[in-house]
Coordinates of C-alpha atoms in Angstrom, one line a residue:
X1 CA 37.1 -27.4 -80.1
X2 CA 35.2 -30.5 -81.1
X3 CA 31.5 -30.0 -82.7
X4 CA 29.9 -32.2 -79.8
X5 CA 31.8 -30.0 -77.1
X6 CA 30.9 -26.8 -78.8
X7 CA 27.1 -27.7 -78.9
X8 CA 27.2 -28.7 -75.1
X9 CA 28.7 -25.3 -74.0
X10 CA 26.3 -23.3 -76.0
X11 CA 23.2 -25.3 -75.3
X12 CA 20.6 -23.0 -73.6
X13 CA 19.5 -25.6 -71.2
X14 CA 23.0 -25.8 -69.7
X15 CA 24.0 -22.0 -70.0
X16 CA 24.1 -20.2 -66.4
X17 CA 25.4 -16.9 -67.2
X18 CA 24.2 -13.5 -66.4
X19 CA 21.2 -11.4 -67.6
X20 CA 21.5 -7.8 -68.6
X21 CA 19.5 -5.0 -67.1
X22 CA 18.3 -2.1 -69.1
X23 CA 21.4 -0.2 -68.0
X24 CA 23.7 -3.1 -69.2
X25 CA 24.5 -4.2 -65.5
X26 CA 25.0 -8.0 -65.5
X27 CA 23.1 -10.0 -62.9
X28 CA 22.7 -13.7 -61.9
X29 CA 19.9 -15.3 -63.9
X30 CA 16.7 -15.3 -62.0
X31 CA 17.5 -12.5 -59.7
X32 CA 16.7 -8.7 -60.2
X33 CA 19.1 -5.8 -59.8
X34 CA 17.5 -4.8 -56.7
X35 CA 17.6 -8.1 -55.2
X36 CA 21.3 -8.2 -55.8
X37 CA 21.9 -4.9 -54.3
X38 CA 19.8 -5.6 -51.2
X39 CA 21.7 -8.9 -50.7
X40 CA 25.0 -6.8 -50.9
X41 CA 23.7 -4.1 -48.5
X42 CA 22.7 -7.0 -46.0
X43 CA 26.1 -8.6 -46.2
X44 CA 27.7 -5.3 -45.8
X45 CA 25.6 -4.4 -42.8
X46 CA 26.6 -7.9 -41.4
X47 CA 30.2 -7.6 -41.7
X48 CA 29.9 -4.2 -40.0
X49 CA 28.1 -5.7 -37.3
X50 CA 30.6 -8.5 -36.7
X51 CA 33.5 -6.3 -36.7
X52 CA 31.8 -4.0 -34.1
X53 CA 31.1 -6.8 -31.7
X54 CA 34.6 -8.1 -32.4
X55 CA 36.0 -4.7 -31.4
X56 CA 33.7 -4.3 -28.7
X57 CA 34.7 -7.7 -27.0
X58 CA 38.2 -6.5 -27.2
X59 CA 37.3 -3.5 -25.3
X60 CA 35.6 -5.4 -22.7
X61 CA 38.7 -7.7 -22.2
X62 CA 40.8 -4.6 -21.9
X63 CA 38.3 -2.9 -19.5
X64 CA 37.1 -0.2 -22.1
X65 CA 33.5 -1.0 -21.2
X66 CA 32.3 2.6 -22.2
X67 CA 33.9 2.1 -25.8
X68 CA 32.3 -1.4 -25.8
X69 CA 29.0 0.0 -25.0
X70 CA 29.4 2.5 -27.9
X71 CA 30.2 -0.2 -30.4
X72 CA 27.3 -2.4 -29.0
X73 CA 24.9 0.3 -29.5
X74 CA 26.3 1.1 -33.0
X75 CA 25.9 -2.6 -33.8
X76 CA 22.1 -2.8 -32.6
X77 CA 21.4 0.2 -34.8
X78 CA 22.7 -1.6 -37.9
X79 CA 20.7 -4.9 -36.7
X80 CA 18.2 -4.5 -33.9
X81 CA 17.8 -8.3 -33.7
X82 CA 21.6 -9.1 -33.2
X83 CA 21.6 -11.1 -29.8
X84 CA 25.6 -10.6 -29.5
X85 CA 24.9 -6.9 -29.6
X86 CA 22.7 -7.0 -26.9
X87 CA 25.2 -9.2 -24.9
X88 CA 27.9 -6.9 -25.4
X89 CA 25.7 -4.0 -24.0
X90 CA 24.6 -5.9 -20.9
X91 CA 28.1 -6.8 -20.2
X92 CA 29.3 -3.3 -20.6
X93 CA 26.2 -2.1 -18.3
X94 CA 27.1 -4.5 -15.6
X95 CA 30.8 -3.3 -15.5
X96 CA 29.6 0.2 -15.3
X97 CA 27.4 -0.5 -12.5
X98 CA 23.7 -0.4 -14.1
X99 CA 22.3 -3.6 -13.1
X100 CA 18.7 -3.0 -14.4
X101 CA 20.1 -2.0 -17.8
X102 CA 22.4 -4.8 -17.8
X103 CA 19.7 -7.4 -17.0
X104 CA 17.3 -5.7 -19.5
X105 CA 20.0 -6.2 -22.5
X106 CA 20.7 -9.7 -21.5
X107 CA 17.3 -10.7 -21.4
X108 CA 16.8 -9.4 -24.7
X109 CA 20.0 -11.4 -25.9
X110 CA 18.7 -14.4 -24.7
X111 CA 15.3 -13.9 -26.0
X112 CA 16.6 -13.6 -29.4
X113 CA 18.9 -16.6 -29.0
X114 CA 18.1 -19.1 -25.9
X115 CA 21.0 -21.1 -26.8
X116 CA 23.6 -18.2 -26.7
X117 CA 26.3 -19.2 -24.2
X118 CA 27.8 -16.0 -23.2
X119 CA 24.4 -14.3 -22.8
X120 CA 22.9 -17.1 -20.6
X121 CA 25.9 -17.2 -18.4
X122 CA 25.9 -13.5 -17.8
X123 CA 22.1 -13.4 -17.1
X124 CA 22.3 -16.1 -14.9
X125 CA 25.0 -14.4 -12.9
X126 CA 22.9 -11.3 -12.7
X127 CA 19.8 -13.4 -11.6
X128 CA 21.8 -15.1 -9.1
X129 CA 23.0 -11.7 -7.6
X130 CA 19.4 -10.8 -7.0
X131 CA 18.6 -14.2 -5.3
X132 CA 16.7 -15.7 -8.2
X133 CA 18.3 -18.9 -8.2
X134 CA 15.9 -21.2 -10.0
X135 CA 15.2 -18.7 -12.8
X136 CA 19.1 -18.5 -13.2
X137 CA 19.3 -22.4 -13.5
X138 CA 16.3 -22.2 -16.0
X139 CA 18.1 -19.8 -18.2
X140 CA 21.2 -21.8 -18.4
X141 CA 19.4 -24.9 -19.4
X142 CA 18.9 -24.3 -23.2
X143 CA 22.6 -23.5 -23.7
X144 CA 23.6 -26.4 -21.8
X145 CA 21.4 -28.8 -23.9
X146 CA 22.8 -27.1 -27.1
X147 CA 26.3 -28.6 -26.4
X148 CA 24.9 -31.7 -27.6
X149 CA 23.6 -30.3 -30.9
X150 CA 25.5 -32.0 -34.0
X151 CA 27.5 -34.0 -31.6
X152 CA 27.7 -37.9 -32.6
X153 CA 27.5 -39.9 -29.2
X154 CA 29.0 -43.2 -29.3
X155 CA 29.7 -46.2 -26.8
X156 CA 32.8 -45.8 -24.8
X157 CA 35.0 -47.4 -22.1
X158 CA 38.0 -44.7 -21.7
X159 CA 38.6 -41.1 -22.4
X160 CA 40.5 -42.0 -25.6
X161 CA 37.7 -43.7 -26.9
X162 CA 36.0 -40.3 -27.5
X163 CA 38.8 -38.5 -29.1
X164 CA 37.8 -38.8 -32.6
X165 CA 34.5 -37.1 -31.9
X166 CA 36.2 -34.4 -29.7
X167 CA 34.1 -35.4 -26.6
X168 CA 34.7 -37.2 -23.3
X169 CA 33.6 -40.5 -21.8
X170 CA 31.1 -40.8 -19.3
X171 CA 32.7 -44.0 -17.9
X172 CA 29.5 -44.4 -15.8
X173 CA 27.1 -44.2 -18.5
X174 CA 29.7 -45.7 -20.9
X175 CA 28.9 -43.0 -23.6
X176 CA 30.8 -40.1 -25.3
X177 CA 29.5 -36.6 -24.4
X178 CA 30.0 -33.3 -25.7
X179 CA 32.5 -30.9 -24.1
X180 CA 31.2 -29.4 -21.0
X181 CA 31.2 -25.5 -20.8
X182 CA 32.8 -24.7 -17.5
X183 CA 31.2 -21.4 -16.8
X184 CA 27.7 -22.9 -17.2
X185 CA 28.4 -25.4 -14.9
X186 CA 30.0 -23.1 -12.4
X187 CA 26.8 -21.1 -12.7
X188 CA 24.5 -24.1 -11.9
X189 CA 27.0 -25.3 -9.1
X190 CA 26.9 -22.0 -7.4
X191 CA 22.8 -21.8 -7.4
X192 CA 22.7 -25.2 -5.9
X193 CA 25.2 -24.3 -3.3
X194 CA 23.3 -21.5 -2.2
X195 CA 20.1 -23.2 -2.3
X196 CA 21.8 -26.4 -0.4
X197 CA 20.8 -28.8 -3.0
X198 CA 22.9 -31.8 -1.8
X199 CA 22.0 -33.8 -4.9
X200 CA 21.9 -31.6 -8.0
X201 CA 25.2 -29.6 -6.5
X202 CA 27.5 -32.6 -6.6
X203 CA 26.2 -34.0 -9.8
X204 CA 27.1 -31.0 -11.7
X205 CA 30.6 -31.2 -10.0
X206 CA 31.0 -34.8 -11.0
X207 CA 30.1 -33.9 -14.8
X208 CA 32.9 -31.3 -14.6
X209 CA 35.7 -33.5 -13.1
X210 CA 34.7 -36.5 -15.5
X211 CA 35.0 -34.4 -18.5
X212 CA 38.3 -32.6 -17.2
X213 CA 36.7 -29.3 -17.7
X214 CA 38.4 -27.6 -14.8
X215 CA 41.5 -27.4 -12.9
X216 CA 43.6 -25.2 -10.7
X217 CA 41.5 -22.5 -8.7
X218 CA 38.3 -23.3 -10.4
X219 CA 38.8 -27.1 -9.5
X220 CA 39.5 -26.3 -5.9
X221 CA 36.4 -24.3 -5.4
X222 CA 34.3 -26.6 -7.3
X223 CA 35.6 -29.7 -5.3
X224 CA 34.9 -28.0 -1.9
X225 CA 31.5 -26.9 -2.7
X226 CA 30.9 -30.3 -4.0
X227 CA 32.3 -32.1 -0.7
X228 CA 30.4 -29.8 1.5
X229 CA 27.0 -30.7 0.0
X230 CA 27.9 -34.3 -0.2
X231 CA 28.4 -34.5 3.6
X232 CA 24.6 -33.6 4.2
X233 CA 23.2 -36.2 1.6
X234 CA 20.5 -38.2 3.1
X235 CA 20.3 -36.0 6.2
X236 CA 16.6 -35.3 5.8
X237 CA 15.3 -31.6 5.3
X238 CA 17.9 -29.1 5.8
X239 CA 17.3 -25.3 7.1
X240 CA 13.7 -26.4 7.9
X241 CA 11.9 -23.2 9.4
X242 CA 9.2 -23.6 12.0
X243 CA 7.0 -20.8 13.2
X244 CA 6.0 -17.9 11.0
X245 CA 7.8 -15.0 12.9
X246 CA 11.0 -15.0 15.4
X247 CA 12.2 -12.2 17.3
X248 CA 15.0 -11.0 19.5
X249 CA 17.3 -8.1 20.6
X250 CA 20.0 -6.8 18.0
X251 CA 23.3 -5.0 17.8
X252 CA 25.9 -4.5 15.1
X253 CA 29.5 -5.7 15.8
X254 CA 31.9 -2.8 15.6
X255 CA 34.7 -5.0 14.1
X256 CA 33.0 -6.8 11.6
X257 CA 29.6 -5.0 10.8
X258 CA 27.7 -8.3 11.4
X259 CA 24.4 -8.3 13.0
X260 CA 24.0 -10.4 16.4
X261 CA 21.4 -11.3 18.8
X262 CA 20.4 -13.7 21.5
X263 CA 19.4 -17.2 20.5
X264 CA 19.2 -20.6 21.9
X265 CA 21.5 -23.0 19.8
X266 CA 21.0 -26.6 20.2
X267 CA 19.4 -26.1 23.5
X268 CA 22.2 -24.0 24.8
X269 CA 21.8 -20.1 25.3
X270 CA 24.2 -18.3 22.9
X271 CA 24.8 -15.3 20.4
X272 CA 24.0 -15.9 17.0
X273 CA 25.6 -13.7 14.3
X274 CA 23.5 -13.0 11.1
X275 CA 25.9 -12.7 7.8
X276 CA 24.8 -12.3 4.5
X277 CA 28.7 -11.9 3.7
X278 CA 29.4 -15.6 4.7
X279 CA 27.8 -18.2 2.4
X280 CA 28.2 -21.2 4.7
X281 CA 27.2 -21.1 8.6
X282 CA 29.8 -21.5 11.1
X283 CA 29.5 -23.0 14.5
X284 CA 32.0 -22.6 17.4
X285 CA 34.0 -25.5 18.0
X286 CA 33.6 -25.5 21.8
X287 CA 29.9 -25.4 21.3
X288 CA 30.0 -28.4 19.1
X289 CA 31.9 -30.2 21.9
X290 CA 29.3 -29.3 24.4
X291 CA 26.3 -30.2 22.2
X292 CA 28.1 -33.7 21.4
X293 CA 27.7 -33.1 17.7
X294 CA 29.5 -35.5 15.5
X295 CA 31.4 -34.7 12.3
X296 CA 30.3 -35.5 9.1
X297 CA 33.5 -35.3 7.6
X298 CA 36.0 -32.7 6.7
X299 CA 35.8 -30.1 3.7
X300 CA 38.4 -27.8 2.2
X301 CA 36.5 -24.5 1.1
X302 CA 38.1 -22.3 -1.2
X303 CA 39.9 -19.5 0.2
X304 CA 39.0 -20.4 3.8
X305 CA 40.5 -23.6 4.8
X306 CA 39.9 -27.1 5.8
X307 CA 37.0 -27.8 8.3
X308 CA 34.8 -30.5 10.0
X309 CA 31.2 -30.2 9.0
X310 CA 28.3 -30.7 11.4
X311 CA 24.5 -30.5 11.3
X312 CA 23.3 -28.1 14.0
X313 CA 20.0 -29.6 15.2
X314 CA 18.2 -26.1 15.8
X315 CA 18.6 -22.4 16.3
X316 CA 15.8 -21.0 18.2
X317 CA 14.7 -17.1 18.4
X318 CA 11.4 -16.4 20.1
X319 CA 8.7 -18.0 18.1
X320 CA 10.8 -19.6 15.4
X321 CA 13.0 -22.3 15.0
X322 CA 15.5 -23.1 12.2
X323 CA 16.2 -26.9 12.1
X324 CA 19.1 -29.1 10.6
X325 CA 21.4 -26.1 10.0
X326 CA 24.5 -27.3 7.9
X327 CA 27.7 -25.7 9.2
X328 CA 31.4 -25.8 9.5
X329 CA 33.2 -25.9 12.9
X330 CA 35.1 -23.0 13.4
X331 CA 37.0 -21.2 16.3
X332 CA 34.7 -18.1 16.8
X333 CA 37.1 -16.3 19.3
X334 CA 38.1 -13.6 16.7
X335 CA 34.6 -12.1 16.9
X336 CA 34.7 -11.6 20.6
X337 CA 35.7 -8.0 21.6
X338 CA 34.3 -4.3 21.0
X339 CA 30.6 -4.4 21.8
X340 CA 30.5 -8.4 21.9
X341 CA 32.3 -9.4 25.2
X342 CA 32.0 -13.3 24.5
X343 CA 32.3 -15.2 21.4
X344 CA 29.2 -16.1 19.3
X345 CA 27.9 -19.8 19.4
X346 CA 27.0 -19.5 15.5
X347 CA 27.2 -17.5 12.5
X348 CA 24.2 -17.9 10.2
X349 CA 25.3 -17.5 6.6
X350 CA 23.8 -16.7 3.6
X351 CA 22.4 -20.2 2.9
X352 CA 20.1 -19.8 6.1
X353 CA 19.1 -16.0 5.3
X354 CA 18.3 -16.9 1.9
X355 CA 15.6 -19.4 3.1
X356 CA 14.0 -16.7 5.4
X357 CA 11.2 -14.3 3.8
X358 CA 12.9 -11.3 5.4
X359 CA 15.5 -10.3 8.2
X360 CA 14.1 -7.0 9.9
X361 CA 17.0 -5.4 11.5
X362 CA 15.6 -2.2 13.2
X363 CA 19.0 -0.9 14.8
X364 CA 17.4 2.3 16.4
X365 CA 15.2 0.0 18.5
X366 CA 17.6 -2.7 19.0
X367 CA 15.2 -5.0 17.6
X368 CA 15.4 -8.1 15.2
X369 CA 12.5 -9.9 13.5
X370 CA 12.8 -12.8 11.1
X371 CA 9.7 -14.1 9.0
X372 CA 9.2 -17.2 7.3
X373 CA 7.4 -15.5 4.4
X374 CA 8.2 -12.4 2.7
X375 CA 6.1 -9.3 3.6
X376 CA 3.5 -8.5 1.4
X377 CA 4.1 -4.6 1.3
X378 CA 6.9 -2.3 2.5
X379 CA 5.9 -0.4 5.7
X380 CA 4.8 3.3 5.4
X381 CA 7.7 5.5 4.4
X382 CA 10.0 2.8 3.4
X383 CA 12.2 3.1 0.5
X384 CA 12.5 0.1 -1.6
X385 CA 15.8 -0.6 -3.3
X386 CA 17.6 -3.7 -5.2
X387 CA 19.8 -5.8 -2.8
X388 CA 22.4 -7.6 -4.9
X389 CA 25.1 -10.0 -3.7
X390 CA 28.5 -9.8 -5.7
X391 CA 29.9 -13.3 -5.8
X392 CA 33.5 -13.7 -4.8
X393 CA 33.1 -17.5 -4.6
X394 CA 33.8 -17.8 -0.9
X395 CA 32.0 -14.7 0.3
X396 CA 28.8 -12.7 -1.0
X397 CA 29.3 -8.9 -0.8
X398 CA 25.7 -7.3 -0.1
X399 CA 25.3 -4.0 -2.0
X400 CA 22.6 -1.4 -2.7
X401 CA 22.6 1.9 -4.4
X402 CA 22.6 5.2 -2.4
X403 CA 22.7 9.0 -3.7
X404 CA 24.6 11.8 -1.9
X405 CA 24.1 15.4 -1.9
X406 CA 21.1 15.5 -4.1
X407 CA 22.9 14.0 -6.9
X408 CA 21.1 11.6 -9.4
X409 CA 24.2 9.5 -9.8
X410 CA 23.7 5.9 -8.0
X411 CA 26.8 4.6 -6.1
X412 CA 26.6 0.9 -5.3
X413 CA 27.5 0.7 -1.7
X414 CA 28.5 -2.3 0.6
X415 CA 25.9 -2.4 3.1
X416 CA 27.4 -2.9 6.3
X417 CA 30.9 -1.5 6.2
X418 CA 33.0 -0.7 9.1
X419 CA 34.9 2.6 8.3
X420 CA 34.5 5.4 11.0
X421 CA 32.4 7.4 8.9
X422 CA 28.7 7.3 7.9
X423 CA 29.6 6.7 4.3
X424 CA 32.7 6.2 2.3
X425 CA 33.2 6.3 -1.4
X426 CA 35.9 6.2 -4.1
X427 CA 36.9 9.5 -5.7
X428 CA 35.2 8.5 -9.0
X429 CA 31.9 8.0 -7.2
X430 CA 32.3 11.2 -5.3
X431 CA 33.2 13.2 -8.5
X432 CA 30.2 11.8 -10.5
X433 CA 27.9 13.0 -7.5
X434 CA 28.2 16.5 -8.9
X435 CA 31.6 17.5 -6.8
X436 CA 34.7 19.1 -8.3
X437 CA 38.1 17.7 -8.2
X438 CA 39.2 20.7 -5.7
X439 CA 36.6 19.3 -3.4
X440 CA 38.8 16.4 -2.5
X441 CA 42.2 18.2 -2.5
X442 CA 44.6 18.1 0.3
X443 CA 43.5 15.0 1.9
X444 CA 43.9 14.9 5.6
X445 CA 45.4 11.5 5.6
X446 CA 48.0 11.7 2.7
X447 CA 49.7 8.3 3.2
X448 CA 46.2 6.4 3.2
X449 CA 44.6 8.8 0.3
X450 CA 41.6 9.9 2.4
X451 CA 39.9 12.9 2.3
X452 CA 37.2 13.7 5.1
X453 CA 34.0 15.6 3.6
X454 CA 30.7 16.5 5.0
X455 CA 27.9 14.9 3.1
X456 CA 24.5 17.0 3.3
X457 CA 22.3 14.1 2.5
X458 CA 22.2 10.6 1.8
X459 CA 19.4 9.0 0.1
X460 CA 18.1 5.5 -0.1
X461 CA 15.5 6.0 -2.8
X462 CA 13.0 8.5 -1.0
X463 CA 14.6 7.8 2.5
X464 CA 17.2 10.1 3.4
X465 CA 19.5 11.2 6.1
X466 CA 21.0 14.4 6.5
X467 CA 24.2 15.8 7.9
X468 CA 26.8 13.1 8.2
X469 CA 30.5 12.7 7.9
X470 CA 32.2 11.0 4.8
X471 CA 35.5 9.8 3.7
X472 CA 36.5 9.9 0.0
X473 CA 39.2 7.3 -1.0
X474 CA 41.5 8.8 -3.5
X475 CA 42.8 6.7 -6.6
X476 CA 46.2 6.1 -4.7
X477 CA 46.4 3.7 -3.0
X478 CA 42.9 3.6 -3.3
X479 CA 40.4 1.4 -1.1
X480 CA 41.6 -2.3 -1.2
X481 CA 38.0 -3.9 -0.2
X482 CA 36.3 -2.2 -3.1
X483 CA 39.2 -2.6 -5.6
X484 CA 39.3 -6.5 -4.7
X485 CA 35.4 -6.9 -5.3
X486 CA 35.5 -4.8 -8.4
X487 CA 38.3 -6.9 -10.1
X488 CA 36.6 -10.2 -8.8
X489 CA 33.0 -9.4 -9.9
X490 CA 33.7 -6.8 -12.5
X491 CA 31.0 -4.4 -11.1
X492 CA 31.3 -0.9 -10.3
X493 CA 31.2 -0.9 -6.6
X494 CA 31.9 2.7 -5.3
X495 CA 31.5 2.7 -1.4
X496 CA 30.3 1.6 1.9
X497 CA 27.3 2.3 4.3
X498 CA 29.1 2.2 7.4
X499 CA 28.1 1.5 10.9
X500 CA 27.5 5.1 12.2
X501 CA 24.8 5.4 9.4
X502 CA 23.5 1.8 9.8
X503 CA 22.7 2.3 13.3
X504 CA 20.1 5.1 12.3
X505 CA 18.4 2.9 9.8
X506 CA 15.4 0.3 10.1
X507 CA 16.6 -2.4 7.3
X508 CA 14.4 -5.0 6.1
X509 CA 16.6 -7.5 4.0
X510 CA 15.0 -10.0 1.4
X511 CA 17.7 -11.9 -0.1
X512 CA 15.8 -14.2 -2.1
X513 CA 13.7 -11.3 -3.2
X514 CA 16.7 -9.4 -4.4
X515 CA 15.4 -6.3 -2.4
X516 CA 15.8 -4.4 0.8
X517 CA 13.3 -1.8 2.5
X518 CA 15.1 1.2 4.2
X519 CA 13.4 3.5 6.8
X520 CA 15.4 6.5 7.8
X521 CA 14.7 8.4 11.2
X522 CA 12.0 11.0 11.0

């Protein structure tokens, strides 16, 4: 080694070696042993949390939501400020059917990281289910804006001009943009569709298709929703409500579980059905011809088919007019029968019902009341419960929690089922309600896997009905309607409140408030 090089290597100013502590442990210069050990502990804790989150996500993908929940809670113990841990807990709680706990955890995840893609998409889903459409859009905004973080935009003419920056070319704005997150845009479009926002909805769809973010089933659904909204652009205010209160008679259809009443549709006396389940309104083709309504175009709606769409000038109940109702033209003969001798003229869907403050269905009194504004307080003796709508892309399933036989277990039930019993549940929900396996042995319907049971009480919060018949669906073959919704929505749906029980209740639906009031017979 030359003298010059040796002097350089041993110069104190250039030495960056390790200092020694009193016990001889070497530590980097400028740090104490305690600081190094603290950093090591933090690094180990972070590695543990990351591993737990990874394993929890694998559990969620495999349907092991209880295991995912345990791992998420363990990760949270290690780091109470970890957004991903709250996201895992929120996802697991949703799968378990605990809406309140899921929403609380997801709100915390978004609070800790407002740009978290997974947390904002999941929380927006929860909020849409409870009718909070604008809040769901607000939650998504920061995550969507974050797509452009660190993205280098540049001018473009064609898609290939943006390949080097891993983006897509907005050929209208002639600028490269960051890749589009499909789930966040679906969340936006679904909210705009339910709100019938004819400008914002198609704009989201355009962004999806220009960026090539969707194909297959998703592209089909998005295109149908966007085409439907476009058909009503420039048609003025839609679903405009005149009058504070509307009233009519009321019954519930034995074949479908839908409510129906007398109404005047476009000036013609008719029957109007009310369906939270169906998103769009449907008007009968013969009534359309009689009223001379012109088609605004054809749309192909996901899982439903191709329809002409029209604008129904008004649907009138006593004291209230609902004007400019977007609707698809349909053959409603399928609804004629049972206790509805003639087909309805129109089925008012979720888009219309969401605009109303409340729909009061007093089944014992055969009375329907519609209000423009939401009531300020529940009637005396009414129980307030959450009302959620599980999104199946082409229908929205209305659900609320019930309890049976004095159990503290909440069974989320489809409100308005058509089984012959007052209530019906899965075997899982029935056993969780403090029953024993022997209680559902020897089913009367072996092939269908159905066991008849006597239900001492059905509780809607503090409102209860005593002594009703029930059906328990065993695991095999199961109940296809519930199984299909669970598979699609990923939410633990456990039963139905069927027509025989619905007819005993007075139910105030408030879809845009995410709640329902239930009054049971005294």
